[in-house]
Coordinates of C-alpha atoms in Angstrom, one line a residue:
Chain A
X1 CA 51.9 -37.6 38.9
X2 CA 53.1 -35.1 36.3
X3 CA 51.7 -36.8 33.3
X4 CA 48.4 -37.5 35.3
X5 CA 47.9 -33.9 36.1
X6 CA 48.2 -33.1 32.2
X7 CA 46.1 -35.6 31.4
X8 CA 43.2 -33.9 33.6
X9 CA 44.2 -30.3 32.4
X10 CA 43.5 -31.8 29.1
X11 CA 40.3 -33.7 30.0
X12 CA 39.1 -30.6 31.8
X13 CA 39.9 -27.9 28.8
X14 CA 38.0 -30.5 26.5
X15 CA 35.0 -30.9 28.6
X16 CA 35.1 -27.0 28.4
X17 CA 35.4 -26.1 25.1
X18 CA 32.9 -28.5 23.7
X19 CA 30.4 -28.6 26.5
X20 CA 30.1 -24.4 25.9
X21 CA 30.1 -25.2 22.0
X22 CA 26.8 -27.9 23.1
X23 CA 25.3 -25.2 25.6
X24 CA 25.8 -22.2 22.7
X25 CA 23.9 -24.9 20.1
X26 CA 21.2 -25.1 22.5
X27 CA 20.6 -21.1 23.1
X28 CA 20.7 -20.8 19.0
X29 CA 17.8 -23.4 19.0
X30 CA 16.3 -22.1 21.8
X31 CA 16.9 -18.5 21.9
X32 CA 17.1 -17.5 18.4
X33 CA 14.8 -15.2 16.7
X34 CA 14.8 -17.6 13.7
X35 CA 13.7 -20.6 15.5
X36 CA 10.5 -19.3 15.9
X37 CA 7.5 -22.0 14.3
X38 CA 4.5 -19.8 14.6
X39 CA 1.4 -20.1 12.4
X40 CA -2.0 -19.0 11.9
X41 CA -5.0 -21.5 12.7
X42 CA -7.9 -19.4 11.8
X43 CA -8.9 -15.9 11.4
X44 CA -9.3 -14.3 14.7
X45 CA -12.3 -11.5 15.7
X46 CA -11.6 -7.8 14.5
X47 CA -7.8 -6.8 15.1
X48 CA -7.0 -10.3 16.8
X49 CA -5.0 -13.3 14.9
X50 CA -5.5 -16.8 15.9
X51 CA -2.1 -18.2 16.2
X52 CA -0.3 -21.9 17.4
X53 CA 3.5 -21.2 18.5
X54 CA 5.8 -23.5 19.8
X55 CA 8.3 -22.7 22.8
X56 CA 10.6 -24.6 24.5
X57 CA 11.8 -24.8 28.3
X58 CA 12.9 -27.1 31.2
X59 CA 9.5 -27.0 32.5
X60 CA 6.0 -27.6 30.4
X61 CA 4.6 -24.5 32.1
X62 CA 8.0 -22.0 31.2
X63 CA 8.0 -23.8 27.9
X64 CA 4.0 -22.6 27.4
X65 CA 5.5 -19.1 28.4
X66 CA 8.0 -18.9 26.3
X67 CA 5.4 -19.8 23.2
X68 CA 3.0 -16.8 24.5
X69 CA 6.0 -14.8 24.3
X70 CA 7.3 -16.0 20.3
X71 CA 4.0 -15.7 19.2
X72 CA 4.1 -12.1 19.8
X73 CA 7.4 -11.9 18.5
X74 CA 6.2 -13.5 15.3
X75 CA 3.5 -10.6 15.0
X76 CA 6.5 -8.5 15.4
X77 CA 9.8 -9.6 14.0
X78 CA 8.4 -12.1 11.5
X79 CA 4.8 -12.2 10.4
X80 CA 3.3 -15.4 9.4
X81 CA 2.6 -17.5 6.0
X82 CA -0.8 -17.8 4.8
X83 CA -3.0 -20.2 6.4
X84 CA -6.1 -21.5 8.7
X85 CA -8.4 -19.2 5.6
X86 CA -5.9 -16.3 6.2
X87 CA -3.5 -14.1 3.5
X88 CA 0.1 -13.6 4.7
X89 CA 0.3 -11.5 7.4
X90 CA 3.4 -9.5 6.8
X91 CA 5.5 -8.3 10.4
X92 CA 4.0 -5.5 12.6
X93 CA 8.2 -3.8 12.5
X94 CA 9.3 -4.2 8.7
X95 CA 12.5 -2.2 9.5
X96 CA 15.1 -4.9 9.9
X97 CA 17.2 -3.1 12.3
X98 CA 14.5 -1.6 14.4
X99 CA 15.5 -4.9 17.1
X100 CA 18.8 -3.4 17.5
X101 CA 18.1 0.4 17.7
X102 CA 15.6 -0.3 20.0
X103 CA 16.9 -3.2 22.2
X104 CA 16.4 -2.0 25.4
X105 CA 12.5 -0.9 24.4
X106 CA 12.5 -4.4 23.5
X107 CA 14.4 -6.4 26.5
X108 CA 12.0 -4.7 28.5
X109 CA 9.0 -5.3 26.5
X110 CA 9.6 -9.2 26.4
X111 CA 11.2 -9.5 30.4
X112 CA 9.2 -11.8 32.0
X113 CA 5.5 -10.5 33.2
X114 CA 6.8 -8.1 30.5
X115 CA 4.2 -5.7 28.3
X116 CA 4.2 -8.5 25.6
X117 CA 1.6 -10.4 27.9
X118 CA -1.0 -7.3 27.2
X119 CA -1.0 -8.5 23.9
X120 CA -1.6 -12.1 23.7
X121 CA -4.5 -14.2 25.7
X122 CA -3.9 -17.8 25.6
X123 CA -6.9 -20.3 24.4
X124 CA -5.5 -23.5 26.0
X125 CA -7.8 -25.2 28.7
X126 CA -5.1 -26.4 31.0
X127 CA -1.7 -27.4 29.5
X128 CA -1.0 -28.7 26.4
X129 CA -1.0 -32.1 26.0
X130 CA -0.4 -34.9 23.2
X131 CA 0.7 -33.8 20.1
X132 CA 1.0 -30.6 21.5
X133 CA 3.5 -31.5 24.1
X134 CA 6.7 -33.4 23.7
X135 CA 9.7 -34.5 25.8
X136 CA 12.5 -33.9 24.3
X137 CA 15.8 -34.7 25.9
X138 CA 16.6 -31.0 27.8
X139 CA 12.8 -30.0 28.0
X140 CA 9.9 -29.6 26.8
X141 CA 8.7 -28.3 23.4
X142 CA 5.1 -27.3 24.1
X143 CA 2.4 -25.5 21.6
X144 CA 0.5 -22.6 22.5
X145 CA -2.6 -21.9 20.6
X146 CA -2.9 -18.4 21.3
X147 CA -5.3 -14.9 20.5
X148 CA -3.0 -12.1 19.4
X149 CA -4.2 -8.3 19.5
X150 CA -2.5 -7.6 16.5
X151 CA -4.0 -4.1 15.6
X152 CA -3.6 -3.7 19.3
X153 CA 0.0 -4.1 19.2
X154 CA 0.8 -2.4 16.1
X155 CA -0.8 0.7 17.3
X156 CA 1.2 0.4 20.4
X157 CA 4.4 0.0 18.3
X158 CA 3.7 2.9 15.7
X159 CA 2.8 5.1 19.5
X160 CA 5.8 4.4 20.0
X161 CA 7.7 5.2 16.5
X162 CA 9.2 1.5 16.2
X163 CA 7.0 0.6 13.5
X164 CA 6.1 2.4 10.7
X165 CA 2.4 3.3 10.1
X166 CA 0.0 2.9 7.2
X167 CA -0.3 7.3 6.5
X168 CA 3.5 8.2 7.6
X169 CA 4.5 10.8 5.7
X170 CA 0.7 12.0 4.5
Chain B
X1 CA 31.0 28.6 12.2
X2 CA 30.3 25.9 9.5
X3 CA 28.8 23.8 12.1
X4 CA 26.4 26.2 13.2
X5 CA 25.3 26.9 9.3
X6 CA 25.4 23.5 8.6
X7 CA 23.1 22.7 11.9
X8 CA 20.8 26.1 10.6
X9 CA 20.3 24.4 7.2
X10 CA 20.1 20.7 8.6
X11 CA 16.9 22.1 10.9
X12 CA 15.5 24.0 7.9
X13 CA 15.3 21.3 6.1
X14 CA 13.7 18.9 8.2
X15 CA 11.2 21.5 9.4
X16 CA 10.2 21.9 5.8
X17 CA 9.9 18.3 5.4
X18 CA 8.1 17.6 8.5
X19 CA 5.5 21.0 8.1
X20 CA 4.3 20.2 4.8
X21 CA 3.3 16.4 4.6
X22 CA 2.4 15.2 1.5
X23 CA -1.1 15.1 -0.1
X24 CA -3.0 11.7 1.4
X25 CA -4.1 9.7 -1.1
X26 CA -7.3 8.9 -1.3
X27 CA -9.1 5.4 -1.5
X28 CA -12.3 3.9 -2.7
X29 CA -13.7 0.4 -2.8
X30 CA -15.5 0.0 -6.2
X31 CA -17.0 -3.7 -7.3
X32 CA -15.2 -5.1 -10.2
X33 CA -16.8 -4.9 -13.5
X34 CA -17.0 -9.0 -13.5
X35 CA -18.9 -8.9 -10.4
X36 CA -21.0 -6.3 -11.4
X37 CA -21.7 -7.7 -14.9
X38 CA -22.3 -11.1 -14.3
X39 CA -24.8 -9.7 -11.3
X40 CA -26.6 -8.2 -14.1
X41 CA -25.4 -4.6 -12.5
X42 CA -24.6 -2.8 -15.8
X43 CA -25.3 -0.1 -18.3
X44 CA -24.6 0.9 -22.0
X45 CA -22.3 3.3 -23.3
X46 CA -22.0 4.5 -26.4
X47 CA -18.4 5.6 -27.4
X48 CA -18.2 7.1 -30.5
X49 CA -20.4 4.8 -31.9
X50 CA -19.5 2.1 -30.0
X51 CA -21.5 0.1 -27.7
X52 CA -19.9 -0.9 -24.8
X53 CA -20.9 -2.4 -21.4
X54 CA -20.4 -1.1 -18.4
X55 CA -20.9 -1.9 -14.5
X56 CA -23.6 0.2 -12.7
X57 CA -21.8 1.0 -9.6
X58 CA -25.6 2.6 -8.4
X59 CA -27.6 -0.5 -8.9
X60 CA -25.2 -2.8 -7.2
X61 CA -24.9 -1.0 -4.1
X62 CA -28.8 -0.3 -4.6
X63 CA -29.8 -4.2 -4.6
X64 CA -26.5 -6.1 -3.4
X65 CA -26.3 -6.5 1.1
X66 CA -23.5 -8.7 0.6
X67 CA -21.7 -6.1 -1.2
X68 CA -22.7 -3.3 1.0
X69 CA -21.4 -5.3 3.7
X70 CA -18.1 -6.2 2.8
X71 CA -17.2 -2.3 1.8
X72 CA -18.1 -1.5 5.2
X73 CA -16.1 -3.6 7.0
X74 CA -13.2 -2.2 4.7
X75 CA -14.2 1.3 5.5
X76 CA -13.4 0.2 9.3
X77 CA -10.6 -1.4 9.0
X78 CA -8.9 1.4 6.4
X79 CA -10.0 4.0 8.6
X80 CA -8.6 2.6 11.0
X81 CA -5.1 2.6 9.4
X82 CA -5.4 6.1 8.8
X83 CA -7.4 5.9 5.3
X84 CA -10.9 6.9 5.1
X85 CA -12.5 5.4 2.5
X86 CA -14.8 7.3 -0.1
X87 CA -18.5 6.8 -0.2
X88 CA -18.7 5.3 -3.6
X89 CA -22.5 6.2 -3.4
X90 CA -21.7 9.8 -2.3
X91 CA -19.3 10.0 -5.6
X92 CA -22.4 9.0 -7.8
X93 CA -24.3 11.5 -6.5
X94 CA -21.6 14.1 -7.4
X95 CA -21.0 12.6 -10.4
X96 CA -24.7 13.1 -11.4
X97 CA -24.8 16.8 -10.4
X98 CA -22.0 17.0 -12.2
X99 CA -22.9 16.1 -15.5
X100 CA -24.7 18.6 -16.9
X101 CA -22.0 21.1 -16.1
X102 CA -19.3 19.1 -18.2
X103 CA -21.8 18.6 -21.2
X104 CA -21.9 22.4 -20.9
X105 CA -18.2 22.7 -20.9
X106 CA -17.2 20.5 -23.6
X107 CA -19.6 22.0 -26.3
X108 CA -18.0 25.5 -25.5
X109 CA -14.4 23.6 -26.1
X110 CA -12.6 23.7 -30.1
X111 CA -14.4 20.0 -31.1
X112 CA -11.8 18.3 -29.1
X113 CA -14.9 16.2 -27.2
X114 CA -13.2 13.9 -24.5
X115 CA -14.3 10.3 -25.0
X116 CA -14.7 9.7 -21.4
X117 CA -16.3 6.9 -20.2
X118 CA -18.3 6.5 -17.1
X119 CA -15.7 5.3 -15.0
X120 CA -13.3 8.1 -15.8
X121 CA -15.3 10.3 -14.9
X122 CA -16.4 8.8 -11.7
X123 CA -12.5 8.5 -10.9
X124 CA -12.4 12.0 -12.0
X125 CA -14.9 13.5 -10.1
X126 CA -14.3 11.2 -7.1
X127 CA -10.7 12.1 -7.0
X128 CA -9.9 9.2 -5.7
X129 CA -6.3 7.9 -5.8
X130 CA -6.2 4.2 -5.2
X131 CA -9.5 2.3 -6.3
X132 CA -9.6 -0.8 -4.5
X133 CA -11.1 -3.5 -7.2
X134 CA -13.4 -5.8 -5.4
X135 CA -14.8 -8.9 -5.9
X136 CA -16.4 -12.0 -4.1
X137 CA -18.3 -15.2 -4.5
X138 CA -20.2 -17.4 -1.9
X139 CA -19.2 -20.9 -3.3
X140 CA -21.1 -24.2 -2.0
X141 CA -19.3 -27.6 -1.8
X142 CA -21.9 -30.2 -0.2
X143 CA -23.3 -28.4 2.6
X144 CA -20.7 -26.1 3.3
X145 CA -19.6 -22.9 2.8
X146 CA -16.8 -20.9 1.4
X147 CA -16.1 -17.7 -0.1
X148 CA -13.5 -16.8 -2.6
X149 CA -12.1 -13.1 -2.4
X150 CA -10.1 -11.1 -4.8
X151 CA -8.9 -7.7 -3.8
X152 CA -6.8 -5.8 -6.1
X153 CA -5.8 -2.0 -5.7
X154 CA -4.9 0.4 -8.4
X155 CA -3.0 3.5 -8.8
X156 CA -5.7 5.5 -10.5
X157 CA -3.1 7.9 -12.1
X158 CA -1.6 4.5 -14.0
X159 CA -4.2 2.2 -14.1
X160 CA -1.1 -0.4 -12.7
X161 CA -1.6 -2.9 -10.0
X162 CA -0.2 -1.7 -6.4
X163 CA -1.6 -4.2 -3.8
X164 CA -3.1 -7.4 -3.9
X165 CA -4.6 -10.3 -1.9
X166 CA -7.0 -12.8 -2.8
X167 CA -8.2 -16.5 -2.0
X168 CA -10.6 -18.9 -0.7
X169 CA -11.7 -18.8 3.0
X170 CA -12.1 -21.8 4.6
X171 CA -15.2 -23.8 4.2
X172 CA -18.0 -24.6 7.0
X173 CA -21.6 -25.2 7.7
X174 CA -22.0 -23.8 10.6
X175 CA -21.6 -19.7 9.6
X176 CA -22.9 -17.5 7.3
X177 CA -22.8 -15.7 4.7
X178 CA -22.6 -12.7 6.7
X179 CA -19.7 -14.0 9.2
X180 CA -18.1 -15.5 6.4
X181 CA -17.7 -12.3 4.3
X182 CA -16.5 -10.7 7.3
X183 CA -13.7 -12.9 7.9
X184 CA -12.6 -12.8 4.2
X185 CA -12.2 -9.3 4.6
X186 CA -10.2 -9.5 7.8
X187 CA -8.1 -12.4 6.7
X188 CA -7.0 -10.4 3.1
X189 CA -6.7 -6.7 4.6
X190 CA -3.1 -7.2 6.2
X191 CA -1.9 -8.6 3.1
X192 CA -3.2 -5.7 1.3
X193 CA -2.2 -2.7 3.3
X194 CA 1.8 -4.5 3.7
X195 CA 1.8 -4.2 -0.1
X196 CA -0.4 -0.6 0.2
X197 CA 2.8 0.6 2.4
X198 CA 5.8 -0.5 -0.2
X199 CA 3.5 1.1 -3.0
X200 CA 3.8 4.8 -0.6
X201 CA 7.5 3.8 -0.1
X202 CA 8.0 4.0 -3.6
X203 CA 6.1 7.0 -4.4
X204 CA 8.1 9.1 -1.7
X205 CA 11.4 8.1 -3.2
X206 CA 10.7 7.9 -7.1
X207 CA 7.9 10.3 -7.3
X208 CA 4.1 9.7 -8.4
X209 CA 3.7 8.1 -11.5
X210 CA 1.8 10.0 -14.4
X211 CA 1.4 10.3 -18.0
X212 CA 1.7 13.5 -20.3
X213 CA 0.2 13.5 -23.8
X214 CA 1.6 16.8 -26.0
X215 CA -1.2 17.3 -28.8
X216 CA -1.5 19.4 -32.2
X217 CA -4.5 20.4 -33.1
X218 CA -5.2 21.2 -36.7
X219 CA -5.8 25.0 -36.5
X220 CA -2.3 25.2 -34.4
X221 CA 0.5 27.0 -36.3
X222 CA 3.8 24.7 -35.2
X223 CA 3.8 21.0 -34.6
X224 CA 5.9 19.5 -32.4
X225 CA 9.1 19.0 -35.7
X226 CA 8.3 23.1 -35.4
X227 CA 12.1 24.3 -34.4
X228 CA 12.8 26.7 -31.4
X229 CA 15.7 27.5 -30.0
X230 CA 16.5 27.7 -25.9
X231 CA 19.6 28.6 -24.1
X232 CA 21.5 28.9 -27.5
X233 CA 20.4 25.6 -29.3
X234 CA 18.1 24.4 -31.9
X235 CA 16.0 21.6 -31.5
X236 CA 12.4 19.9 -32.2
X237 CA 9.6 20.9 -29.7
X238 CA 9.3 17.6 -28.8
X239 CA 13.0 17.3 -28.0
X240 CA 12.5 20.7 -26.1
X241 CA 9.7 19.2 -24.1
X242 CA 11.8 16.2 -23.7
X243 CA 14.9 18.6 -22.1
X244 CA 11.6 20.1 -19.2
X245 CA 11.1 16.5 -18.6
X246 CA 14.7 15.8 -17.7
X247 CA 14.5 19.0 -15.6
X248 CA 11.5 18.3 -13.7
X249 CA 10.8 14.3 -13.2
X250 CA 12.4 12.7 -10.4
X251 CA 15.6 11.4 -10.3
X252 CA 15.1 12.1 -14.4
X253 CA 12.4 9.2 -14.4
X254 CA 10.3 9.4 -17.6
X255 CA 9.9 7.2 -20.9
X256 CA 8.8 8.8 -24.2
X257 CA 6.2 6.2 -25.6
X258 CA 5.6 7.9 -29.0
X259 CA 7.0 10.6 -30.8
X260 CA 5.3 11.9 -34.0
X261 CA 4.7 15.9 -35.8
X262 CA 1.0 15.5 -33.4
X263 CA 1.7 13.7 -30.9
X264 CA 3.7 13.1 -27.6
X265 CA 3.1 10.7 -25.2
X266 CA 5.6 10.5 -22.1
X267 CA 4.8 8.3 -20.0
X268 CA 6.1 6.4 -17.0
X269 CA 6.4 9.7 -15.9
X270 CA 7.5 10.5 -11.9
X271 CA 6.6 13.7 -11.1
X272 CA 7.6 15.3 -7.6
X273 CA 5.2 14.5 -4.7
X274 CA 5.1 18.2 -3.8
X275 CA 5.2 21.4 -5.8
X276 CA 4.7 25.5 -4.7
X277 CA 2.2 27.0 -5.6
X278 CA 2.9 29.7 -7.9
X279 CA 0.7 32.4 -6.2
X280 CA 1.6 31.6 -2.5
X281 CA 4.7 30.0 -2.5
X282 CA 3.5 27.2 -0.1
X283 CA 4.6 23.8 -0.5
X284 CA 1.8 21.6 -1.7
X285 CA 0.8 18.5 -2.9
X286 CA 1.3 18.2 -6.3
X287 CA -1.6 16.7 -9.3
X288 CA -1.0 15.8 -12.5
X289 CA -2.7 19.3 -13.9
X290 CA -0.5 21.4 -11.6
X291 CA 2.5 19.6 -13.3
X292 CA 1.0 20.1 -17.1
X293 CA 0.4 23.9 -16.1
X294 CA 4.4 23.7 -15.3
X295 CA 4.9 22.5 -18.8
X296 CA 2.5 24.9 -20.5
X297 CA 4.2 27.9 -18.8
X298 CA 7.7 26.9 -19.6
X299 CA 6.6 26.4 -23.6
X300 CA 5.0 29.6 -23.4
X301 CA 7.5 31.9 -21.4
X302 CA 11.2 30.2 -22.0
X303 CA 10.2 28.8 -25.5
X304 CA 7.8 31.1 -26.5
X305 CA 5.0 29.4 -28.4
X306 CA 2.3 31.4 -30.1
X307 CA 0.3 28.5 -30.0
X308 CA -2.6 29.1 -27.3
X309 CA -2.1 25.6 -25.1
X310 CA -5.2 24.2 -23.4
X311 CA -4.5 21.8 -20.8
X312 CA -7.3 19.1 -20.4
X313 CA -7.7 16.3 -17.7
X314 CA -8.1 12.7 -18.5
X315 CA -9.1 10.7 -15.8
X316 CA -6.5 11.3 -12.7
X317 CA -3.3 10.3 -13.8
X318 CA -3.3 11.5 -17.4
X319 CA -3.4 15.5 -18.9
X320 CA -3.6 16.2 -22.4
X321 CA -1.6 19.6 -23.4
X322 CA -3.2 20.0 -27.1
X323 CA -0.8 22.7 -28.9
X324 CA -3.2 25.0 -30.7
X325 CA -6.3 23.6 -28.6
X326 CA -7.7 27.0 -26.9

């Protein structure tokens, strides 16, 4: 009975420890700021960029969320490589530690039905589908082809003396 | 105690800063000289006996839509960054008031007659301190579209390449011309200003970047091997000179190009952003003449040169101190 009830302990402390370490593996792919595969697909209107983002979820319709909201963080945080006819489009915050000194403008600006959602219009007819929406074994990973109001955003973020504008200092 | 002076100074200081902000550069899209050229938008100039050719800046924006076009959509978007652009054709038109007047003042100068070319005198009198080099083509491949773009921006006090973004849009039959110039411009502009903004980074930290030529002209009395002596010890002028630039560049940021008897040449030069003005004692924004007229006081009141020193202009970024010269 004794050695039965260790043998369980240790079943139960390994189920633990490596199911966390498979969850944590999960949030860095899902949650992290470097998984982000955003790119331009053509050159948007005046002060708007035409971007496709990817974004994960349980759901196809949280997972198309969750795009809208990294392609905005992409404007922000990253910027994107040179493509669809468009130059490199450097980030919108170029201060690396900006997302730490202001993390609860930010929390708040990305909650969900956050201030982020001003800021990006989706073009999708419907939801995704083929290509553009695959199973994968915990989700879905589902591409958003999105409008951002880029100049519309950085003017909001220099308002607001996160990022750093054009004439600061003139 | 200490904290309260320390505070005191600490709110000085930053109301100083924030009080006087630095001179804004100014901007202006000019046409290369291959677009304007092979357009057949160009002139003659003759320098000192040379013929050389030149773009005419009036007759491209006279006969070329496209052009016009894609400068105004530029003058949005920089003005919308906080950047209006100069009126290239409102600088002409300056330029040509202008001209008479300088004829006027050169003949009344020792012989030194500045070789200046159109184009430094259009930066001159435009005062414009990024020139934003532009140039375009509408290529065909089968029956589509594309447009290649090449937008470089130039410190017009070095001549050096700040910013840059070019490339080819992305064909298509369907749009045109017009819509596809439009979208060159918006897809190379963020490019550009990202590189724009480390180029103002820089200059607040290091200082603007100049040059300083120290002339002799032959009816001066000393040459720059003439000895002086300051604060006890004897030296060269030119190693005198070289001592003010130590004292007055930025973070002691110069290079001496070429040292002769006539002629000094620092360049590389980072001169502070901001100076006072001698007269009012404000804080202003500092030009490359206010810094020669530094110079030129110094050698005349803490060295004391008998020379007369005339200071004269060359293009934005460049001043000419000819020893001798007045």
């Amino acid at each position: 009975m004794k050695k039965l009830l260790q043998i369980l302990v240790i079943a139960g402390l390994a189920y633990g420890l490596f199911g966390c370490a498979a969850k944590k593996t999960m949030d860095a792919t899902y949650e992290s700021e470097h998984a982000i595969e955003a790119e331009i697909i053509s050159v948007g209107n005046d002060g708007t960029k035409m971007i496709k983002s990817w974004g994960y979820a349980k759901t196809p319709e949280l997972a198309l969320i969750d795009a809208k909201r990294k392609a905005v963080k992409a404007a922000i945080f990253h910027g994107f490589a040179a493509g669809g006819g468009s130059a490199k489009v450097g980030p919108i915050v170029k201060d690396e530690n900006a997302k730490t000194e202001h993390k609860a403008f930010f929390d708040e600006f990305f909650k969900d039905g956050g201030k982020y959602l001003q800021y990006v219009n989706s073009k999708n007819v419907g939801m995704p589908s083929g290509e553009d929406r695959l199973k994968m074994k915990k989700g879905y990973k589902v591409a958003a082809s999105v409008s951002i109001e880029f100049d519309s955003l950085r003017k909001h973020l220099e308002e607001k003396g996160i990022a750093r504008s054009l004439d600061a200092g003139f | 105690m200490k904290n309260i002076v320390l505070t005191i100074s600490v709110l000085l200081l930053a109301v100083s800063m924030f009080a006087q902000p630095a001179k804004k550069p100014t901007i202006m899209v000019v046409p290369s000289d291959q677009y304007c050229i092979s357009r057949d938008y160009k002139q003659e100039f003759n320098n000192q006996g040379e013929t050389k050719v030149l773009p005419d800046y009036k007759k491209a924006l006279q006969n070329d839509s496209d052009l016009r076009l894609v400068i105004s959509k530029m003058s949005g978007i920089m003005a919308d960054r906080g950047f209006p652009l100069k009126d290239l054709e409102q600088e002409l038109k300056k330029l040509e008031n202008e001209r008479a007047q300088k004829d006027m003042t050169i003949s009344s100068s020792t012989g030194m007659g500045l070789a200046e070319s159109p184009i430094d005198a259009l930066l001159r009198t435009a005062k414009a301190d990024i020139i934003m080099d532009l140039s375009f083509e509408i290529k065909r491949r089968g029956p589509q579209q594309y447009i290649t773009y090449i937008l470089n921006g130039y410190d017009a006090y070095t001549s050096k390449n700040i910013a840059s973004s070019s490339g080819a849009g992305e064909p298509s039959s369907a749009a045109t011309p017009d819509v596809l110039l439009e979208e060159a411009v918006l897809a190379h502009m963020d490019e550009f200003n990202d590189r724009l903004m480390n180029h103002f980074k820089d200059m607040f930290e290091k200082g603007r970047e100049v040059t300083i030529q120290v002339l002799v002209n032959d009816a001066a009395m000393d040459n720059l091997e003439s000895e002086y002596t300051w604060k006890g010890k004897t030296g060269e002028l030119s190693q005198l000179i070289n001592a003010w630039f130590i004292m007055n560049t930025v973070e002691k940021r110069f290079s001496r190009a070429t040292s002769t008897a006539n002629l000094l040449i620092m360049d590389q030069v980072r001169m502070p952003m901001f100076t006072e003005d001698p007269w009012t004692g404000e804080k202003v924004g500092q030009d490359t003449q206010d810094f020669a007229y530094k110079l030129r006081d110094w050698l005349e009141d803490e060295i004391g040169l008998a020379d007369p020193i005339k200071i004269a202009p060359k293009g934005l970024g460049e001043v000419w101190l000819i020893i001798g010269g007045k």
